[in-house]
mmCIF file of C-alpha atoms in Angstrom:
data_model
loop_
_atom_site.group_PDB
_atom_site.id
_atom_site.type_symbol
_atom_site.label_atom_id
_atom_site.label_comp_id
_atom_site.label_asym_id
_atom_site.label_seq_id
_atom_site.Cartn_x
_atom_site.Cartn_y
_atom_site.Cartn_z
ATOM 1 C CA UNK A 15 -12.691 223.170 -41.583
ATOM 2 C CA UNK A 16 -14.776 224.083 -44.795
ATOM 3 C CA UNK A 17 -16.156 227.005 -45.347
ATOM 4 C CA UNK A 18 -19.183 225.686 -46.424
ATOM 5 C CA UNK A 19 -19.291 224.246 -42.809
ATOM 6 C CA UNK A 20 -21.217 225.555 -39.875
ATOM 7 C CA UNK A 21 -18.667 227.488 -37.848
ATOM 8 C CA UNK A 22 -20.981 228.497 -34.684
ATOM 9 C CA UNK A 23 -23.167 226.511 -32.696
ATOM 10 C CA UNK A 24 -24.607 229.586 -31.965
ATOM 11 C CA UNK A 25 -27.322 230.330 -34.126
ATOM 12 C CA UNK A 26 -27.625 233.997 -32.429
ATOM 13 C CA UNK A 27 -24.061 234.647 -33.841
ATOM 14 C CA UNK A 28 -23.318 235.389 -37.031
ATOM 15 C CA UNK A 29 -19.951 235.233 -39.544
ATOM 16 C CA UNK A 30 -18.488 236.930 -42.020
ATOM 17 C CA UNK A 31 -16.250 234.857 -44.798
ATOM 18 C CA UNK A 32 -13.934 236.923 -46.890
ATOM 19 C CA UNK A 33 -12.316 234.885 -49.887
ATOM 20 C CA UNK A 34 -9.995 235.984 -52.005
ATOM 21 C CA UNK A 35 -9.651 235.009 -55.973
ATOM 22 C CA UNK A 36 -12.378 234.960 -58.831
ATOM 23 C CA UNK A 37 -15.420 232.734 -59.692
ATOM 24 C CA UNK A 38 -14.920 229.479 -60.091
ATOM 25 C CA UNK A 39 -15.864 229.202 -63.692
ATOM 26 C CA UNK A 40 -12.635 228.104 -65.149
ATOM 27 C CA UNK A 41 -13.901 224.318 -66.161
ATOM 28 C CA UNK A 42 -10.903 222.768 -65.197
ATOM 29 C CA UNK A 43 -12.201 222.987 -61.628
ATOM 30 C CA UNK A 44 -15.144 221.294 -61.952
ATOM 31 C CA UNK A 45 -13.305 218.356 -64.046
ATOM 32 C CA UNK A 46 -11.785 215.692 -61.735
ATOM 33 C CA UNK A 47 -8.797 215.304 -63.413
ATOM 34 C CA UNK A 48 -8.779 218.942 -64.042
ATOM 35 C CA UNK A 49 -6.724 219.668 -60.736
ATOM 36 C CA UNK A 50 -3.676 218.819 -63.079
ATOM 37 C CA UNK A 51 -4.586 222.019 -64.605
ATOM 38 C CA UNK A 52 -5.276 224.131 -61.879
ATOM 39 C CA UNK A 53 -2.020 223.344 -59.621
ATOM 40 C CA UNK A 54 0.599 225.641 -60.542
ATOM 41 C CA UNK A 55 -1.351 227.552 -62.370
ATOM 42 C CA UNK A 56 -1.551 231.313 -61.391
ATOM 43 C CA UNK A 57 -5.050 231.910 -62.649
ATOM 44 C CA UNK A 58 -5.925 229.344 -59.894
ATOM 45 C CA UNK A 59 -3.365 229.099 -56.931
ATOM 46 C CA UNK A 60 -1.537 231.910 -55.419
ATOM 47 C CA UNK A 61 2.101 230.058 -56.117
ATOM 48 C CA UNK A 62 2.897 230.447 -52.591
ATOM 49 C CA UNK A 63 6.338 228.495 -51.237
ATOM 50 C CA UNK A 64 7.886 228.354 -47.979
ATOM 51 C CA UNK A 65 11.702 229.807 -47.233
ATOM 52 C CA UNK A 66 14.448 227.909 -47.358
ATOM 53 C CA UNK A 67 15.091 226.381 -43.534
ATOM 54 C CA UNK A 68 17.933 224.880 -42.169
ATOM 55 C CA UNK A 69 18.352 221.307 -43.103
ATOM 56 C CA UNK A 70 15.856 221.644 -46.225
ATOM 57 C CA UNK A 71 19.426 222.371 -48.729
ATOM 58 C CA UNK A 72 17.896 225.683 -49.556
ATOM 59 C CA UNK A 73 14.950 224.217 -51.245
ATOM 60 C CA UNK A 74 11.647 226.197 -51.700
ATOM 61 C CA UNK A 75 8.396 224.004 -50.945
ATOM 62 C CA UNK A 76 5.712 224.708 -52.574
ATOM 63 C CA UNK A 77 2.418 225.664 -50.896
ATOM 64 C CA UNK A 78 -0.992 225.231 -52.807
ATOM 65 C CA UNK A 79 -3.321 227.418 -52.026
ATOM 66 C CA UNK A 80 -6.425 228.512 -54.543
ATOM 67 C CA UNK A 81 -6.800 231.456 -55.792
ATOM 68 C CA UNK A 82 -10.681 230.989 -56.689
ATOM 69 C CA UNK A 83 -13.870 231.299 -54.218
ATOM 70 C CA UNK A 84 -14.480 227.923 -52.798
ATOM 71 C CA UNK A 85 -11.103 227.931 -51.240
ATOM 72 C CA UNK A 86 -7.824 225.149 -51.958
ATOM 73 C CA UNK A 87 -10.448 222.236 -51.932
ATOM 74 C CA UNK A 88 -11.546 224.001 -55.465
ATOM 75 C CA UNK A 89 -8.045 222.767 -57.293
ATOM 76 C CA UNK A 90 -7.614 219.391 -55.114
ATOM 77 C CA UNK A 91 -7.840 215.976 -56.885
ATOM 78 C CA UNK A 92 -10.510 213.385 -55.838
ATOM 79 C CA UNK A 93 -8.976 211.253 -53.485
ATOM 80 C CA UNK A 94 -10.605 209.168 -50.415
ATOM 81 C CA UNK A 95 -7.997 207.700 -48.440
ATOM 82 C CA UNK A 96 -9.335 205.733 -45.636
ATOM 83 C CA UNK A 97 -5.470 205.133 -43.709
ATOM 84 C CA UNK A 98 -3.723 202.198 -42.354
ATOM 85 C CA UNK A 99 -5.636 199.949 -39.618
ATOM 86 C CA UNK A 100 -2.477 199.883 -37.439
ATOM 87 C CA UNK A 101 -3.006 203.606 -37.070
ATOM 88 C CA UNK A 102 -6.281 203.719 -36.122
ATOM 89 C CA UNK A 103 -5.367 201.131 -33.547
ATOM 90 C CA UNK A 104 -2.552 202.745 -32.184
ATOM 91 C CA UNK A 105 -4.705 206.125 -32.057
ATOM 92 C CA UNK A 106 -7.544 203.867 -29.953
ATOM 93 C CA UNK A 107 -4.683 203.254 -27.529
ATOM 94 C CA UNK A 108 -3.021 206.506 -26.951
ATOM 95 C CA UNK A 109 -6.729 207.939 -26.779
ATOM 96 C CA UNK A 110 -7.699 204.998 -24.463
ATOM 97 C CA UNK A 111 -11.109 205.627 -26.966
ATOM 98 C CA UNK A 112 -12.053 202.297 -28.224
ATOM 99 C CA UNK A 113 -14.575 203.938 -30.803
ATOM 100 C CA UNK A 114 -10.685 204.501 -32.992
ATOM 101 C CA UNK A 115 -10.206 200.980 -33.609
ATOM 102 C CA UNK A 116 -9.977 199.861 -37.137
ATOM 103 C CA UNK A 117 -12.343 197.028 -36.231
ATOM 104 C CA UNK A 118 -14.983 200.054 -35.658
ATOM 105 C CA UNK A 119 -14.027 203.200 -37.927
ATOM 106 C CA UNK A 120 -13.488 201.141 -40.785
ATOM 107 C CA UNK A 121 -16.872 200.054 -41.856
ATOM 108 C CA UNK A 122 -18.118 203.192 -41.138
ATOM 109 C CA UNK A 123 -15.976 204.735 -43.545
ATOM 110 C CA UNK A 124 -17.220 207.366 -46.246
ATOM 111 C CA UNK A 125 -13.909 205.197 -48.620
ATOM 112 C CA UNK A 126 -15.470 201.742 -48.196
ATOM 113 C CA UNK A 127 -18.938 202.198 -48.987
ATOM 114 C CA UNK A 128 -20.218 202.521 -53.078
ATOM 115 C CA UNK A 129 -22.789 205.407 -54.077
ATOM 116 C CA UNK A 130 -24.743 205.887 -57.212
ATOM 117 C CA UNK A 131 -25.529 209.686 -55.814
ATOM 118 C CA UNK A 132 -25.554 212.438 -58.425
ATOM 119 C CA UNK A 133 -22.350 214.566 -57.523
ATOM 120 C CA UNK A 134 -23.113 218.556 -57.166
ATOM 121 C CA UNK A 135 -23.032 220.185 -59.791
ATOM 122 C CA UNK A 136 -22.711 217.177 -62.360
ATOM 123 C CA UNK A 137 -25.338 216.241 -64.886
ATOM 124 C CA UNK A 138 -24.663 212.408 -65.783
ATOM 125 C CA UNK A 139 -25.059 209.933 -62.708
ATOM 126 C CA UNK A 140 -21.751 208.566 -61.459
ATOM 127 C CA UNK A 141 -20.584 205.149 -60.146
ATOM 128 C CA UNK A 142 -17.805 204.961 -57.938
ATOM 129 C CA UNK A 143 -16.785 201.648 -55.906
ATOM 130 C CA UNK A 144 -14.265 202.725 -53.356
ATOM 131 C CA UNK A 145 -12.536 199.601 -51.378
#
């Protein structure tokens, strides 16, 4: 979930988000490509790695996690992946929920449509043509 999401149904309740990190000024966040930039990088992720586990041959994994307000989505490239139709299939059948096929979630997808919209926070209009 997002934070910028809704995260009660409730309208009577109310929540509290605590992030940690600075602004998100540094302008390699708001540059697509910029996420090259950001990963790694200790003004913008906390450097965080697992422990070594059995099996792994004593190697650290990193974990990326942002150290700026707007969360780990802030230093994340731009990628849609829509996923394999054999999945969505399969998922239809364990779920016995026909409305999983590929023949139904695909052209519904967010990754198959085009859009002309203005992207937050961006100036110039942008094309994209995702297939």
């Amino acid at each position: 979930m997002s934070a910028g999401q809704p995260t009660s149904a409730d309208a009577s309740k109310r929540v509290l988000l605590i992030e940690a990190g600075r602004r998100d000024d540094y302008h390699w966040i708001h540059i697509p490509v910029g996420y090259l930039n950001c990963i790694g990088n200790p003004r913008t992720d906390w450097l965080d790695s697992t422990e070594p586990r059995l099996g792994s041959m004593g190697v650290h994994c990193a974990i990326r996690a942002a150290k700026t307000l707007g969360g780990s989505s802030s230093i994340n490239g731009m990628i849609c992946m829509r996923g394999q139709a054999r999945d969505y299939d399969q998922w239809a059948s364990l779920t016995g929920d026909e409305a999983w096929t590929w023949k139904i979630r695909c052209p519904i997808s967010s990754c198959t449509k085009t859009t002309t919209k203005v992207p937050e926070r961006r100036t110039a209009r942008a094309v994209w043509h995702l297939s």
